[in-house]
Amino acid sequence: MAFSAVINIFANSLPGTDSYVKLRQAMQKLIQEDPSNAAVYFLVFGFARTYVMLYEDQEVSPQFAEDNQKLMLSYLNILDSALKKGDGASLYSALNCVVNEYENSKKVF
């Protein structure tokens, strides 16, 4: 499955931990199928894993879940654009961008 397809599935799923479980599973598959971009998939895998660990046994508001899904989608889209360019410099820059944005966020996952 392509990264863009995973993003589309995540974007059209209901916000909540089930979506992050599926995202994490998709990233595990992509790490195996496309090892040259494993760092991208591993970063997303880590975000999804953390979200599930933090919130699977907690009730969160619909707004919280929607806001975090939008945040994750923003990260996914940054990475997807770089993957589509197909060059290492763009990918490295995108990874740095996502990490820096995450570090300056509320770190909810």
mmCIF file of C-alpha atoms in Angstrom:
data_model
loop_
_atom_site.group_PDB
_atom_site.id
_atom_site.type_symbol
_atom_site.label_atom_id
_atom_site.label_comp_id
_atom_site.label_asym_id
_atom_site.label_seq_id
_atom_site.Cartn_x
_atom_site.Cartn_y
_atom_site.Cartn_z
ATOM 1 C CA MET A 1 0.000 0.000 0.000
ATOM 2 C CA ALA A 2 1.288 3.463 -0.845
ATOM 3 C CA PHE A 3 1.791 6.149 1.797
ATOM 4 C CA SER A 4 -0.735 8.386 0.010
ATOM 5 C CA ALA A 5 -3.357 5.649 0.226
ATOM 6 C CA VAL A 6 -2.724 5.270 3.953
ATOM 7 C CA ILE A 7 -3.215 9.010 4.392
ATOM 8 C CA ASN A 8 -6.485 8.862 2.508
ATOM 9 C CA ILE A 9 -7.764 6.014 4.680
ATOM 10 C CA PHE A 10 -6.730 7.840 7.865
ATOM 11 C CA ALA A 11 -8.305 11.098 6.681
ATOM 12 C CA ASN A 12 -11.618 9.368 5.985
ATOM 13 C CA SER A 13 -11.741 7.366 9.191
ATOM 14 C CA LEU A 14 -13.457 8.391 12.388
ATOM 15 C CA PRO A 15 -11.138 10.205 14.768
ATOM 16 C CA GLY A 16 -10.093 7.961 17.614
ATOM 17 C CA THR A 17 -7.674 5.284 18.665
ATOM 18 C CA ASP A 18 -8.903 2.733 16.116
ATOM 19 C CA SER A 19 -7.686 5.012 13.324
ATOM 20 C CA TYR A 20 -4.265 5.242 14.955
ATOM 21 C CA VAL A 21 -4.067 1.467 15.401
ATOM 22 C CA LYS A 22 -4.673 1.061 11.671
ATOM 23 C CA LEU A 23 -2.177 3.813 10.886
ATOM 24 C CA ARG A 24 0.448 2.106 13.052
ATOM 25 C CA GLN A 25 -0.171 -1.238 11.342
ATOM 26 C CA ALA A 26 0.113 0.370 7.908
ATOM 27 C CA MET A 27 3.427 1.951 8.886
ATOM 28 C CA GLN A 28 4.764 -1.431 10.021
ATOM 29 C CA LYS A 29 3.910 -2.857 6.594
ATOM 30 C CA LEU A 30 5.492 0.075 4.773
ATOM 31 C CA ILE A 31 8.702 -0.301 6.781
ATOM 32 C CA GLN A 32 8.923 -3.852 5.432
ATOM 33 C CA GLU A 33 7.826 -3.007 1.881
ATOM 34 C CA ASP A 34 9.825 0.211 1.423
ATOM 35 C CA PRO A 35 12.881 0.087 3.700
ATOM 36 C CA SER A 36 14.567 3.003 1.926
ATOM 37 C CA ASN A 37 11.973 5.312 3.517
ATOM 38 C CA ALA A 38 11.751 3.494 6.850
ATOM 39 C CA ALA A 39 12.620 6.612 8.874
ATOM 40 C CA VAL A 40 9.456 8.344 7.641
ATOM 41 C CA TYR A 41 7.276 5.369 8.456
ATOM 42 C CA PHE A 42 8.934 4.819 11.819
ATOM 43 C CA LEU A 43 8.311 8.435 12.861
ATOM 44 C CA VAL A 44 4.614 8.111 12.004
ATOM 45 C CA PHE A 45 4.505 4.671 13.643
ATOM 46 C CA GLY A 46 5.831 6.238 16.853
ATOM 47 C CA PHE A 47 3.253 9.032 16.825
ATOM 48 C CA ALA A 48 0.420 6.542 16.246
ATOM 49 C CA ARG A 49 1.716 4.127 18.878
ATOM 50 C CA THR A 50 1.961 6.889 21.473
ATOM 51 C CA TYR A 51 -1.550 8.143 20.732
ATOM 52 C CA VAL A 52 -2.964 4.661 21.255
ATOM 53 C CA MET A 53 -0.981 4.103 24.452
ATOM 54 C CA LEU A 54 -2.125 7.422 25.918
ATOM 55 C CA TYR A 55 -5.785 7.439 24.942
ATOM 56 C CA GLU A 56 -7.073 3.907 24.304
ATOM 57 C CA ASP A 57 -8.415 3.580 27.853
ATOM 58 C CA GLN A 58 -9.523 7.196 28.223
ATOM 59 C CA GLU A 59 -12.561 9.033 27.088
ATOM 60 C CA VAL A 60 -11.588 12.028 24.988
ATOM 61 C CA SER A 61 -13.848 14.695 23.605
ATOM 62 C CA PRO A 62 -14.810 14.537 19.942
ATOM 63 C CA GLN A 63 -13.143 17.927 19.453
ATOM 64 C CA PHE A 64 -9.867 16.670 20.947
ATOM 65 C CA ALA A 65 -9.909 13.623 18.670
ATOM 66 C CA GLU A 66 -10.718 15.707 15.577
ATOM 67 C CA ASP A 67 -8.056 18.304 16.359
ATOM 68 C CA ASN A 68 -5.407 15.624 16.776
ATOM 69 C CA GLN A 69 -6.439 13.842 13.609
ATOM 70 C CA LYS A 70 -6.019 17.138 11.742
ATOM 71 C CA LEU A 71 -2.606 17.630 13.331
ATOM 72 C CA MET A 72 -1.518 14.132 12.332
ATOM 73 C CA LEU A 73 -2.815 14.734 8.810
ATOM 74 C CA SER A 74 -0.739 17.897 8.566
ATOM 75 C CA TYR A 75 2.376 15.885 9.436
ATOM 76 C CA LEU A 76 1.421 13.110 7.039
ATOM 77 C CA ASN A 77 0.895 15.566 4.199
ATOM 78 C CA ILE A 78 4.281 17.204 4.757
ATOM 79 C CA LEU A 79 5.948 13.799 4.574
ATOM 80 C CA ASP A 80 3.865 12.684 1.603
ATOM 81 C CA SER A 81 4.877 15.730 -0.434
ATOM 82 C CA ALA A 82 8.532 14.970 0.220
ATOM 83 C CA LEU A 83 8.128 11.282 -0.631
ATOM 84 C CA LYS A 84 6.534 12.255 -3.931
ATOM 85 C CA LYS A 85 9.540 14.434 -4.805
ATOM 86 C CA GLY A 86 11.712 11.367 -4.486
ATOM 87 C CA ASP A 87 14.913 13.018 -3.362
ATOM 88 C CA GLY A 88 16.722 12.599 -0.087
ATOM 89 C CA ALA A 89 17.186 16.302 0.611
ATOM 90 C CA SER A 90 13.441 16.974 0.436
ATOM 91 C CA LEU A 91 12.703 14.002 2.626
ATOM 92 C CA TYR A 92 15.309 14.989 5.211
ATOM 93 C CA SER A 93 13.948 18.532 5.269
ATOM 94 C CA ALA A 94 10.382 17.243 5.699
ATOM 95 C CA LEU A 95 11.404 14.963 8.566
ATOM 96 C CA ASN A 96 13.101 17.904 10.277
ATOM 97 C CA CYS A 97 10.046 20.074 9.693
ATOM 98 C CA VAL A 98 7.693 17.532 11.262
ATOM 99 C CA VAL A 99 9.979 16.934 14.240
ATOM 100 C CA ASN A 100 10.366 20.665 14.840
ATOM 101 C CA GLU A 101 6.619 21.278 14.549
ATOM 102 C CA TYR A 102 5.984 18.412 16.947
ATOM 103 C CA GLU A 103 8.544 19.751 19.443
ATOM 104 C CA ASN A 104 6.795 23.132 19.380
ATOM 105 C CA SER A 105 3.324 21.585 19.796
ATOM 106 C CA LYS A 106 1.396 20.412 22.861
ATOM 107 C CA LYS A 107 2.826 16.901 22.251
ATOM 108 C CA VAL A 108 -0.488 15.099 22.593
ATOM 109 C CA PHE A 109 0.949 11.968 20.997
#
